[in-house]
mmCIF file of C-alpha atoms in Angstrom:
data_model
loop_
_atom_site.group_PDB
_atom_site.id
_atom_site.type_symbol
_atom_site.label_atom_id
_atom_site.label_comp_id
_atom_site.label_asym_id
_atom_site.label_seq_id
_atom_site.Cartn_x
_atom_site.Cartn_y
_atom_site.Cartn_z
ATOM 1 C CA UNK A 1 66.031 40.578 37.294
ATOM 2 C CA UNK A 2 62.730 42.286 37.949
ATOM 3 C CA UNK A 3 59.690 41.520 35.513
ATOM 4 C CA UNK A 4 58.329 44.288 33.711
ATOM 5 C CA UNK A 5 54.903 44.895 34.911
ATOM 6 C CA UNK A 6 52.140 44.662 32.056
ATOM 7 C CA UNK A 7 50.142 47.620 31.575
ATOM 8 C CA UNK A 8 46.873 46.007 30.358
ATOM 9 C CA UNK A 9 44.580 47.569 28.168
ATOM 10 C CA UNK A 10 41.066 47.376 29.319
ATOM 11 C CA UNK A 11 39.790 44.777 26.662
ATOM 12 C CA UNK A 12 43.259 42.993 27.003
ATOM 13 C CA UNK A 13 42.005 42.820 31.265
ATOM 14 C CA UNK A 14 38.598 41.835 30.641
ATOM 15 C CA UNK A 15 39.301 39.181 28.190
ATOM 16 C CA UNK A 16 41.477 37.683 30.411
ATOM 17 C CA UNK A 17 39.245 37.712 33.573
ATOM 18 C CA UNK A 18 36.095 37.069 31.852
ATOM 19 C CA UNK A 19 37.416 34.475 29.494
ATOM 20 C CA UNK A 20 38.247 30.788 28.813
ATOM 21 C CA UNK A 21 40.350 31.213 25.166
ATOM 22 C CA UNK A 22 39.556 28.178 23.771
ATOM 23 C CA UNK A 23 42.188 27.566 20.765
ATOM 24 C CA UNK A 24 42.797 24.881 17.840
ATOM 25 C CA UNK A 25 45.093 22.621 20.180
ATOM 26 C CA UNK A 26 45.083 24.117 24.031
ATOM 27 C CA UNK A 27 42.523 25.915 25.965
ATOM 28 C CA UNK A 28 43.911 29.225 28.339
ATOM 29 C CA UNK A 29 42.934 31.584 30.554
ATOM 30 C CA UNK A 30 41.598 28.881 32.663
ATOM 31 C CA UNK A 31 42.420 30.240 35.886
ATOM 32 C CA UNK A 32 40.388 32.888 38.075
ATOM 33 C CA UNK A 33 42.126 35.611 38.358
ATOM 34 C CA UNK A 34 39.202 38.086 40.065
ATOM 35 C CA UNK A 35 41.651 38.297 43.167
ATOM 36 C CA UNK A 36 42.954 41.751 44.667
ATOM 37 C CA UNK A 37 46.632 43.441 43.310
ATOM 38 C CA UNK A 38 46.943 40.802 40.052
ATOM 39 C CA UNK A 39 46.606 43.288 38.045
ATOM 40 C CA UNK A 40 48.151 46.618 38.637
ATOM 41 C CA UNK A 41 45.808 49.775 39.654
ATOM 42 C CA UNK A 42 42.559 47.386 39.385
ATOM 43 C CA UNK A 43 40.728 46.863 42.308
ATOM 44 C CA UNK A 44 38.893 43.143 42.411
ATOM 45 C CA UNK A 45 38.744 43.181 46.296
ATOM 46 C CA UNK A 46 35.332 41.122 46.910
ATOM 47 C CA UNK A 47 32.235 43.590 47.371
ATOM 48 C CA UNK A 48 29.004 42.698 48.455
ATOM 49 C CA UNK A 49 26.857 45.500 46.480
ATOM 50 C CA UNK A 50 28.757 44.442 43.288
ATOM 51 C CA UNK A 51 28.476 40.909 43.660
ATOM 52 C CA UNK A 52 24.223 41.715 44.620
ATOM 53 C CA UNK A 53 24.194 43.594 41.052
ATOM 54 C CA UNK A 54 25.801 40.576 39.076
ATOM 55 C CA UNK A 55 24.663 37.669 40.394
ATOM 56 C CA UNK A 56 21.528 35.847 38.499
ATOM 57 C CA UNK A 57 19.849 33.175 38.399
ATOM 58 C CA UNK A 58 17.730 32.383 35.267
ATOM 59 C CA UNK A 59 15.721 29.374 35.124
ATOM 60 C CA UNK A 60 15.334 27.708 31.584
ATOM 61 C CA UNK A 61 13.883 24.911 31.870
ATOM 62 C CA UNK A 62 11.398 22.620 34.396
ATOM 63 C CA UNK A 63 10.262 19.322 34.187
ATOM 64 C CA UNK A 64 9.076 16.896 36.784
ATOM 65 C CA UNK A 65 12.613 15.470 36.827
ATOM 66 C CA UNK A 66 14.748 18.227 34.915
ATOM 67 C CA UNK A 67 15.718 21.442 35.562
ATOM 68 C CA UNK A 68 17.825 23.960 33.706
ATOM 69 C CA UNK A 69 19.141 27.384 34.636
ATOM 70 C CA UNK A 70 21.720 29.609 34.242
ATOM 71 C CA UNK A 71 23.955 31.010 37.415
ATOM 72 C CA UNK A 72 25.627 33.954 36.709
ATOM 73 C CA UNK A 73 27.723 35.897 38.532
ATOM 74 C CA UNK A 74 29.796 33.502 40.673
ATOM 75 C CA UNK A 75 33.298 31.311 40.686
ATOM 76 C CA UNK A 76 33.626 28.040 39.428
ATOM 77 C CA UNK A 77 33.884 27.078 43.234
ATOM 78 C CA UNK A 78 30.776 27.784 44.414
ATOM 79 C CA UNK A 79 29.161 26.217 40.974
ATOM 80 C CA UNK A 80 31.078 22.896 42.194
ATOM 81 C CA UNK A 81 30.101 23.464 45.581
ATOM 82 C CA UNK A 82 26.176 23.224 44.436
ATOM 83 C CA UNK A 83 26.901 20.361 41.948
ATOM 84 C CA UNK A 84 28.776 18.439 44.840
ATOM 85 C CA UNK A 85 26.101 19.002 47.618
ATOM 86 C CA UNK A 86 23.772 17.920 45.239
ATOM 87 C CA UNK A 87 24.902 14.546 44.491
ATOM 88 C CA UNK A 88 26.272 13.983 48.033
ATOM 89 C CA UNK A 89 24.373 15.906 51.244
ATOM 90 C CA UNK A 90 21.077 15.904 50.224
ATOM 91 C CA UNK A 91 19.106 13.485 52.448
ATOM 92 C CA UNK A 92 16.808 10.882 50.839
ATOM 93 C CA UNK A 93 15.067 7.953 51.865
ATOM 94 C CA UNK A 94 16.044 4.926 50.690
ATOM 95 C CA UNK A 95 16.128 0.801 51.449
ATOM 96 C CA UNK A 96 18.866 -0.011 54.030
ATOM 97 C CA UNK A 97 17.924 -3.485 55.057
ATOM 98 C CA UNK A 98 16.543 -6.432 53.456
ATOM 99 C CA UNK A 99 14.919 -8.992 55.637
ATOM 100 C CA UNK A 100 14.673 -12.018 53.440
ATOM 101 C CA UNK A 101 12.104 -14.763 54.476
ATOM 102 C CA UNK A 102 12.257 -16.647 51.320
ATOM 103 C CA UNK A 103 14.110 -16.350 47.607
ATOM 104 C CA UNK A 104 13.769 -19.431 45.269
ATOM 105 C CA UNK A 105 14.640 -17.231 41.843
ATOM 106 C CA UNK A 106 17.873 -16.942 39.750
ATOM 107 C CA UNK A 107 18.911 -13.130 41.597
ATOM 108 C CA UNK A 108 20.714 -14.413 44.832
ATOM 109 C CA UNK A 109 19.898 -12.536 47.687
ATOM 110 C CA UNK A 110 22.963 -10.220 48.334
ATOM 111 C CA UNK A 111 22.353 -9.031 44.112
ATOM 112 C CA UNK A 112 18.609 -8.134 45.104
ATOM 113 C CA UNK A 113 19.385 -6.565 48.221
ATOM 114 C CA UNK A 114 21.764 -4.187 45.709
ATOM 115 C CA UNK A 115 18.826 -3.574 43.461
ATOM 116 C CA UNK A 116 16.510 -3.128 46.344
ATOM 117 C CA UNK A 117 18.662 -0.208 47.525
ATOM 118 C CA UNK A 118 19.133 1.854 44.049
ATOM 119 C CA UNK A 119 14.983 2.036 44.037
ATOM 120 C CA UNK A 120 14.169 5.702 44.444
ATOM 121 C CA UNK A 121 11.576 6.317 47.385
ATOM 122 C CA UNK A 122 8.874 9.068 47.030
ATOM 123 C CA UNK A 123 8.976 9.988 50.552
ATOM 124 C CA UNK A 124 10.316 13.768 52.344
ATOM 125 C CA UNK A 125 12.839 12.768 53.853
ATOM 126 C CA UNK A 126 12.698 16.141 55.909
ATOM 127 C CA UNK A 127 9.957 14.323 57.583
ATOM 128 C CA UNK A 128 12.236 11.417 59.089
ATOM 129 C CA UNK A 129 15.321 11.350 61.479
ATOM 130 C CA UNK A 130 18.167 10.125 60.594
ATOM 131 C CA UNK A 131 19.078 6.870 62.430
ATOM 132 C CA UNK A 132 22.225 5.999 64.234
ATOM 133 C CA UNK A 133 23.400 2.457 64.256
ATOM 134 C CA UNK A 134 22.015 2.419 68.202
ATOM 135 C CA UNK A 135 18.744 3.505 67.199
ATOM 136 C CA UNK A 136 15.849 1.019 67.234
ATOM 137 C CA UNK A 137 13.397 1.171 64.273
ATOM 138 C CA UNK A 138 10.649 3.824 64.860
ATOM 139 C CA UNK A 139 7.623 5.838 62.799
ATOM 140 C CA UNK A 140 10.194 8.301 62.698
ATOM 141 C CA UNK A 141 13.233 7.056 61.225
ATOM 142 C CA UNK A 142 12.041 3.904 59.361
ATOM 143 C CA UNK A 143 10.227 3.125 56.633
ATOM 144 C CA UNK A 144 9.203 -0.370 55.898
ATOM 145 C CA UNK A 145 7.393 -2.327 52.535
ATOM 146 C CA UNK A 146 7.114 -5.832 52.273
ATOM 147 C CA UNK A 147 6.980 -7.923 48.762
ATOM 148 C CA UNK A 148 5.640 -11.309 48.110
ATOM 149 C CA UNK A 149 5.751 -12.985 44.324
ATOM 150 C CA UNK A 150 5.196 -16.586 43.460
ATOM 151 C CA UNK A 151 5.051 -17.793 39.817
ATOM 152 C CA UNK A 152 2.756 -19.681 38.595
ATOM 153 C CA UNK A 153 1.329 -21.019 34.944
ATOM 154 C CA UNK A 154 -1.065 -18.720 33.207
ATOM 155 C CA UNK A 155 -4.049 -21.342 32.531
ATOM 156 C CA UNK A 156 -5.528 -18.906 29.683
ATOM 157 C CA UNK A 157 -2.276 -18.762 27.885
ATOM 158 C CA UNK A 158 -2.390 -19.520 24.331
ATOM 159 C CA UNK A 159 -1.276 -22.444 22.666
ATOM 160 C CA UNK A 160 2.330 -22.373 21.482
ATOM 161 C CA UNK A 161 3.083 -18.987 23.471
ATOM 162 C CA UNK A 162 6.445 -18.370 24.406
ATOM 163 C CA UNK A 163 6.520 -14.799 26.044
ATOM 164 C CA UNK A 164 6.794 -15.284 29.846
ATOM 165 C CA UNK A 165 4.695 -12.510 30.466
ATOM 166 C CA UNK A 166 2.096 -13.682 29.425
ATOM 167 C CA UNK A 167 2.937 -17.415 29.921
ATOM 168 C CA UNK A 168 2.721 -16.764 33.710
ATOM 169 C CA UNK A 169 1.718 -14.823 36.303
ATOM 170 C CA UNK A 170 4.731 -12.940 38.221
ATOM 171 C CA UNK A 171 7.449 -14.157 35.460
ATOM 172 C CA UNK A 172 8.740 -10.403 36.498
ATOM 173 C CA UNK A 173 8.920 -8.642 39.864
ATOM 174 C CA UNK A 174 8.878 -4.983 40.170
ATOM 175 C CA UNK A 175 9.036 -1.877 41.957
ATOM 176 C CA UNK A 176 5.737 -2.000 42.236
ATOM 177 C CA UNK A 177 5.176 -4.677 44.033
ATOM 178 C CA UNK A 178 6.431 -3.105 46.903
ATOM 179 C CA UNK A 179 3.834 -2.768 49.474
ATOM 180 C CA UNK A 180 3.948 -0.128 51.716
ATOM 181 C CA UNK A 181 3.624 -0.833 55.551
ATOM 182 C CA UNK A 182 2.554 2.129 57.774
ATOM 183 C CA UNK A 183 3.827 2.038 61.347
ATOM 184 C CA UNK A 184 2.874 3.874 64.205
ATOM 185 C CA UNK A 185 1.145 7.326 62.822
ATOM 186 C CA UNK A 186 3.106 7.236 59.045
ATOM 187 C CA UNK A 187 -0.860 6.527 57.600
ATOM 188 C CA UNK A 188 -1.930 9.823 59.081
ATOM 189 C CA UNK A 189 0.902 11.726 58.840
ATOM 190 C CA UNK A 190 1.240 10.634 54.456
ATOM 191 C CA UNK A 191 -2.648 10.171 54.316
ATOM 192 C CA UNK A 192 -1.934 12.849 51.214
ATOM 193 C CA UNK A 193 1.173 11.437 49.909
ATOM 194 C CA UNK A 194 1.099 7.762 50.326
ATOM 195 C CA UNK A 195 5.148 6.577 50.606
ATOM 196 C CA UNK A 196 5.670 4.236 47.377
ATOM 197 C CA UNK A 197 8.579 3.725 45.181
ATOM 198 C CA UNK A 198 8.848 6.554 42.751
ATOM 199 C CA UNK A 199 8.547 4.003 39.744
ATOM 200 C CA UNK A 200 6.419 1.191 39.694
ATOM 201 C CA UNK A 201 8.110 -0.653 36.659
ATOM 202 C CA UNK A 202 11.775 -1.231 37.658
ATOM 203 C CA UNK A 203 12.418 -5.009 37.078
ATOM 204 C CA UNK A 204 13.828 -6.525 40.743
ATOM 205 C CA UNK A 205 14.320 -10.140 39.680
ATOM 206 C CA UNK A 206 12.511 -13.098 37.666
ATOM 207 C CA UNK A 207 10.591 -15.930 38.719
ATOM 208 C CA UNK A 208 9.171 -19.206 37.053
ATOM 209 C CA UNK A 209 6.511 -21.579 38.102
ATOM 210 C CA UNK A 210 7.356 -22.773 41.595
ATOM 211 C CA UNK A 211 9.599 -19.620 42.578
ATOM 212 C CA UNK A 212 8.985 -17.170 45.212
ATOM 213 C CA UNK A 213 10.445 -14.555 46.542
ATOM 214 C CA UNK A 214 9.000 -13.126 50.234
ATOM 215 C CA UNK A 215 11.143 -10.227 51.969
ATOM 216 C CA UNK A 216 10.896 -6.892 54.217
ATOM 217 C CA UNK A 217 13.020 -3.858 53.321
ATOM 218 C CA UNK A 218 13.459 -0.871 55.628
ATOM 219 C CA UNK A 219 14.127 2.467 54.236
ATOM 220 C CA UNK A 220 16.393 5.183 56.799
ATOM 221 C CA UNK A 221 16.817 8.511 55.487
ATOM 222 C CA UNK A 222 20.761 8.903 54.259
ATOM 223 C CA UNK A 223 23.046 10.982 52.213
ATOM 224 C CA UNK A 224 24.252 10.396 48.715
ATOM 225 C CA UNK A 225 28.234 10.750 50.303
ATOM 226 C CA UNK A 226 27.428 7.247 52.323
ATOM 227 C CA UNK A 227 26.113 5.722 48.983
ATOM 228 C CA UNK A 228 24.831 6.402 45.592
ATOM 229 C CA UNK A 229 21.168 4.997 46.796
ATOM 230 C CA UNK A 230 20.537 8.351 48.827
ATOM 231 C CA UNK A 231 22.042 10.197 45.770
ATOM 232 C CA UNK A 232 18.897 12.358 45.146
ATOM 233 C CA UNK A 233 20.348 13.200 41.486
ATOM 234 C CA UNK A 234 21.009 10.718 38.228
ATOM 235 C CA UNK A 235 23.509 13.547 37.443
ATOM 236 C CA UNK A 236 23.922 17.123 38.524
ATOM 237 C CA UNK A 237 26.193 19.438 35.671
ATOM 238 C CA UNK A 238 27.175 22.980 34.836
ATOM 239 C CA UNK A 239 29.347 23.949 31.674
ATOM 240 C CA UNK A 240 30.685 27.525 30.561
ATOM 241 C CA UNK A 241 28.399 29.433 28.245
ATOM 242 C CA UNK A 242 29.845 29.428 25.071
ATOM 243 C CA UNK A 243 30.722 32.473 22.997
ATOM 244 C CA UNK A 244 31.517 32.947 19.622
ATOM 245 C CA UNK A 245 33.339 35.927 18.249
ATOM 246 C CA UNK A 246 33.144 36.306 14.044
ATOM 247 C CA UNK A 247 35.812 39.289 12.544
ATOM 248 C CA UNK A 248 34.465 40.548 9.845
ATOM 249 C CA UNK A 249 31.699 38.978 8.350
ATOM 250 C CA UNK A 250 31.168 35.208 6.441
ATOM 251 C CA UNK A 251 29.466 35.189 3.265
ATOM 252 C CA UNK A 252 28.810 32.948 -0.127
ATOM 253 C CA UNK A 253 30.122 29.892 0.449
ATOM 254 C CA UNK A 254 31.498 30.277 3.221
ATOM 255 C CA UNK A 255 28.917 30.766 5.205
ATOM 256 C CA UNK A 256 27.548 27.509 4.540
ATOM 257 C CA UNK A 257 30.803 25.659 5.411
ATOM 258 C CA UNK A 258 30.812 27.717 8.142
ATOM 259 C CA UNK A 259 27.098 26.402 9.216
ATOM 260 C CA UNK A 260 28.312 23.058 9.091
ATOM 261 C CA UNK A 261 31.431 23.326 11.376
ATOM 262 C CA UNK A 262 29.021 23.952 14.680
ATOM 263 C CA UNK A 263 25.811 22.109 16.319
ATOM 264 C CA UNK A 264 22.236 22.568 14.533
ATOM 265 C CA UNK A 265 21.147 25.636 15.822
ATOM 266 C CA UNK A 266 24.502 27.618 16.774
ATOM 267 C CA UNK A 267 24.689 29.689 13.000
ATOM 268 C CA UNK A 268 22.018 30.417 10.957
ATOM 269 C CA UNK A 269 22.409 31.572 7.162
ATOM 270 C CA UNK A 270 20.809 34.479 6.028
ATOM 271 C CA UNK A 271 20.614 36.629 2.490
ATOM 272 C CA UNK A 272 21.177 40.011 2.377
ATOM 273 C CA UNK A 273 20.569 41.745 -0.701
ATOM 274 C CA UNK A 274 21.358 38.443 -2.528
ATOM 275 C CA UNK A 275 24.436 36.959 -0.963
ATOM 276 C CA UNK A 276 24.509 34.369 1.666
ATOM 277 C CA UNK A 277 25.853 35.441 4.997
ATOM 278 C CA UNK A 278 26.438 33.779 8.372
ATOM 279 C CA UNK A 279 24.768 34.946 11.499
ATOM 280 C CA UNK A 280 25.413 33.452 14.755
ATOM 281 C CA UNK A 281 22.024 32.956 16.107
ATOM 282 C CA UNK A 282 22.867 30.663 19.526
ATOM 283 C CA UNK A 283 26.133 29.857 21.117
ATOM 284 C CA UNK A 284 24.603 28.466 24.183
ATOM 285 C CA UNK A 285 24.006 25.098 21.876
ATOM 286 C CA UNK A 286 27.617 25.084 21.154
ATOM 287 C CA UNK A 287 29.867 21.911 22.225
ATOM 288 C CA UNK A 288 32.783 23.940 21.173
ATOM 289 C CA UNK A 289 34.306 21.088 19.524
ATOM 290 C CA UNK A 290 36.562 23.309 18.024
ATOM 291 C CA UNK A 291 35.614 21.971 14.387
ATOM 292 C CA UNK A 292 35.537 25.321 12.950
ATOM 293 C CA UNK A 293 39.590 26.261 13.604
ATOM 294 C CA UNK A 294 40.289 23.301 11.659
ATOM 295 C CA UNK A 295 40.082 25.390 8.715
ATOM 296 C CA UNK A 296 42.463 28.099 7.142
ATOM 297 C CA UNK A 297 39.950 30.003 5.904
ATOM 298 C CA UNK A 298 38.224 30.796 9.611
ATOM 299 C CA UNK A 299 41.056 30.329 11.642
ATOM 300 C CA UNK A 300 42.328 33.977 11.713
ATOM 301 C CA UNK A 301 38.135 35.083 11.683
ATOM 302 C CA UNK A 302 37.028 33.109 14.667
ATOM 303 C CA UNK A 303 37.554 33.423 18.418
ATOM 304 C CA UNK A 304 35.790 30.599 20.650
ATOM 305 C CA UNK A 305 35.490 31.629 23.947
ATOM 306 C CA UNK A 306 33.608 30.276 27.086
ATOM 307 C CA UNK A 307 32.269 32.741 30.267
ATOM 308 C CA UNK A 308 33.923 32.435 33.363
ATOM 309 C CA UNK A 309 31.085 33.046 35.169
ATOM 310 C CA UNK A 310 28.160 32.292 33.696
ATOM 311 C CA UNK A 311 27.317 28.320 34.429
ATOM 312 C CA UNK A 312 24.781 26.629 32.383
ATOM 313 C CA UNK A 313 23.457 23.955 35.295
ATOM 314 C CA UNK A 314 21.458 20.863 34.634
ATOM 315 C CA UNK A 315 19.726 19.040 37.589
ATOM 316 C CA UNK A 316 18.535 15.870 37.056
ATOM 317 C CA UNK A 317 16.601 14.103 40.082
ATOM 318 C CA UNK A 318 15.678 10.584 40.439
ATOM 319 C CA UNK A 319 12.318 11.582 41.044
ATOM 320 C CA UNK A 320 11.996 11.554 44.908
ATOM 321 C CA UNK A 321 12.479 15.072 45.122
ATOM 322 C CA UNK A 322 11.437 18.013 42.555
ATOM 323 C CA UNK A 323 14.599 19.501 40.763
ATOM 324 C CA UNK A 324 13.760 22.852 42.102
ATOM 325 C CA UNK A 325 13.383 22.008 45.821
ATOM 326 C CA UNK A 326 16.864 19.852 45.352
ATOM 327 C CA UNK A 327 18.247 23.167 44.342
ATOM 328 C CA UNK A 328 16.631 25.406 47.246
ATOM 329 C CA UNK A 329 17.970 22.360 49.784
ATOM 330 C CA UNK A 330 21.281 22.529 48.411
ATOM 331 C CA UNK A 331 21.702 26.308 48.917
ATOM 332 C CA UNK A 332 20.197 25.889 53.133
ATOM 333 C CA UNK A 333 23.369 23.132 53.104
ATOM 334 C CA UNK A 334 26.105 25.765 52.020
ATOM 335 C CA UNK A 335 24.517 28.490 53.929
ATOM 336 C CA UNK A 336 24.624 25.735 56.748
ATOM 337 C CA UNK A 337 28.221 24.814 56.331
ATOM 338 C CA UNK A 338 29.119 29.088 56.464
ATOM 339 C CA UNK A 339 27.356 29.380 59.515
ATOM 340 C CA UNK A 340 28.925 25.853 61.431
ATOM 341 C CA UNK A 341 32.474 28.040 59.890
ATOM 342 C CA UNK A 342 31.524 31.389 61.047
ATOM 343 C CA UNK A 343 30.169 29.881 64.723
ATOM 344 C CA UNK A 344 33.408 28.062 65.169
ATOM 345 C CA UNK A 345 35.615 31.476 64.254
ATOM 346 C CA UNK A 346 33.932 33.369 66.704
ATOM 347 C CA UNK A 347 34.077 31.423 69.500
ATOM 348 C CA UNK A 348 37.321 29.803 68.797
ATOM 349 C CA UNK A 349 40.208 31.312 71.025
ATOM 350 C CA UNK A 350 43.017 30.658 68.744
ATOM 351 C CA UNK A 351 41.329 33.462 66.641
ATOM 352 C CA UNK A 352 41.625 36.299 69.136
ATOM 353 C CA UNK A 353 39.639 39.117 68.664
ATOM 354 C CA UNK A 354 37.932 38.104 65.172
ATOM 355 C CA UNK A 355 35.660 40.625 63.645
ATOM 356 C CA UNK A 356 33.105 39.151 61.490
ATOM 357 C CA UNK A 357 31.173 40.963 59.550
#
């Protein structure tokens, strides 16, 4: 038996392709469907000019260490391509060895290596080589700091004072204790950006009176897909702008109710000529927790809806490297990657003749 082909109405088509249908107990439409001949006399063949018109980015939000913007315009695969390059083939510097001369405190030395190794460096890494496990140490791959602590009584501590801190001097080591330790031209080269650990108050281990602890660390430029420590990102996310859809309109008491069922911010309750009526001011703060369909009365009045292509993206960097630059170094890696594709295509013989355009 042959299915009956659909004959969609335009709003029917759009919802669908446009559209996660977010409902009390399931969510739908979760599938792209922008692909050619699924649905009949609609042509969704790719096009470069149309994709040029839609595609946006729109940047919310910057802070030394956040960033917020909204990509419009694309699939959900090339959002998780970005959110994937950025927390795994970025290159960073970070600590890859731990020479350790002497450690007399409680932190053995394998669980201070570890913490050693998750403190962010604030050094370009696209001034280093990486370096292969038959390279020797240079300027150009290696970076090295050295740390020394002892522990020892505070004479002008008060009497009776039980906070180590001030009890003794070096009861805590830090990040930024860390002394850096130019090698061959690194001073001249970072004479403007001295290499240090991006925060100077990250607690490495604790010492008391007669404990030191007296290492070298070298720092080789890595990516995040080796290990976390060369993650330049704490967390890189995108989620689906929300959308909500009111039939009809929500007044008296209702409106308030209604108010209450989303995220401060989301609906907003105005009067008009006397009666109380809800407005829906911003979706974008939406969690779409779906509270609202929990009740009769807005059940059959309510449509929650996400957009398929419009990505609300968070970057959040450790602080090595500006949110904004991750993002610019994350597109050169995909437009990398298509280029190592398209090179191999064209001179690949299995191909034939392949025309690429």
């Amino acid at each position: 038996m042959v299915a009956e082909k659909k004959n969609f109405k335009h709003e029917d088509l759009e919802t669908l392709r446009s559209r996660v249908i977010v409902g009390r107990d399931r969510v739908t439409s979760t599938a792209g469907t922008d692909y050619p001949h699924n649905y009949p006399g609609v042509d969704l063949a790719f096009n470069m000019d149309t994709f040029k018109e839609k595609f946006q980015i729109k940047i919310n939000r910057i802070t030394k260490t956040d960033m917020e913007f909204d990509m419009i315009g694309v699939d959900a695969a090339i959002a998780n391509a970005f959110r994937r390059i950025l927390i795994a083939e970025v290159p960073t510097m970070a600590i890859s060895n731990v020479f350790v001369m002497n450690n007399t405190g409680v932190v053995v030395d394998e669980v201070l290596a570890h913490r050693l190794g998750l403190v962010p460096i604030l050094a370009d890494p696209t001034m280093f080589d990486f370096k292969t496990k038959e390279d020797t140490p240079t300027d150009l791959n290696t970076i090295v700091f050295k740390l020394f602590a002892k522990c020892t009584h505070n004479p002008n501590a008060a009497p009776g004072e039980t906070d180590p801190a001030k009890l003794y001097h070096n009861s805590s080591v830090y990040s930024g204790d860390l002394v850096w330790d130019p090698k061959g031209e690194q001073a001249e080269r970072f004479k403007d950006c001295p290499i240090k650990p991006v925060y100077d108050d990250i607690v490495l281990t604790k010492l008391r009176p007669g404990q030191e602890v007296d290492l070298e660390v070298h720092c080789e430029k890595g990516l995040g897909q080796d290990h976390a420590k060369w993650s330049p990102v704490a967390t890189a996310s995108y989620r689906l702008l929300p959308e909500i859809v009111v039939d009809g309109e929500i007044t008296g008491e209702d409106a308030i109710k209604f108010q209450k069922c989303f995220p401060e911010g989301v609906v907003d309750v105005v009067t008009e000529n006397g009666v109380k009526k809800a407005v829906v001011v911003n979706p974008r703060k939406d969690t779409v927790s779906r509270e609202v369909l929990r009740h009769p009365e807005f059940e059959d009045r309510v449509k929650l809806r996400r957009v398929r292509d419009h990505f609300i993206f968070t970057i959040e960097s450790v602080g090595s490297i500006s949110p904004q630059d991750l993002f610019v170094q994350a597109v050169q890696v995909l437009f990398d990657k298509c280029q190592q594709v398209r090179d191999v295509l064209e001179t690949s013989e299995s191909y034939g003749d392949v025309q690429m355009s």
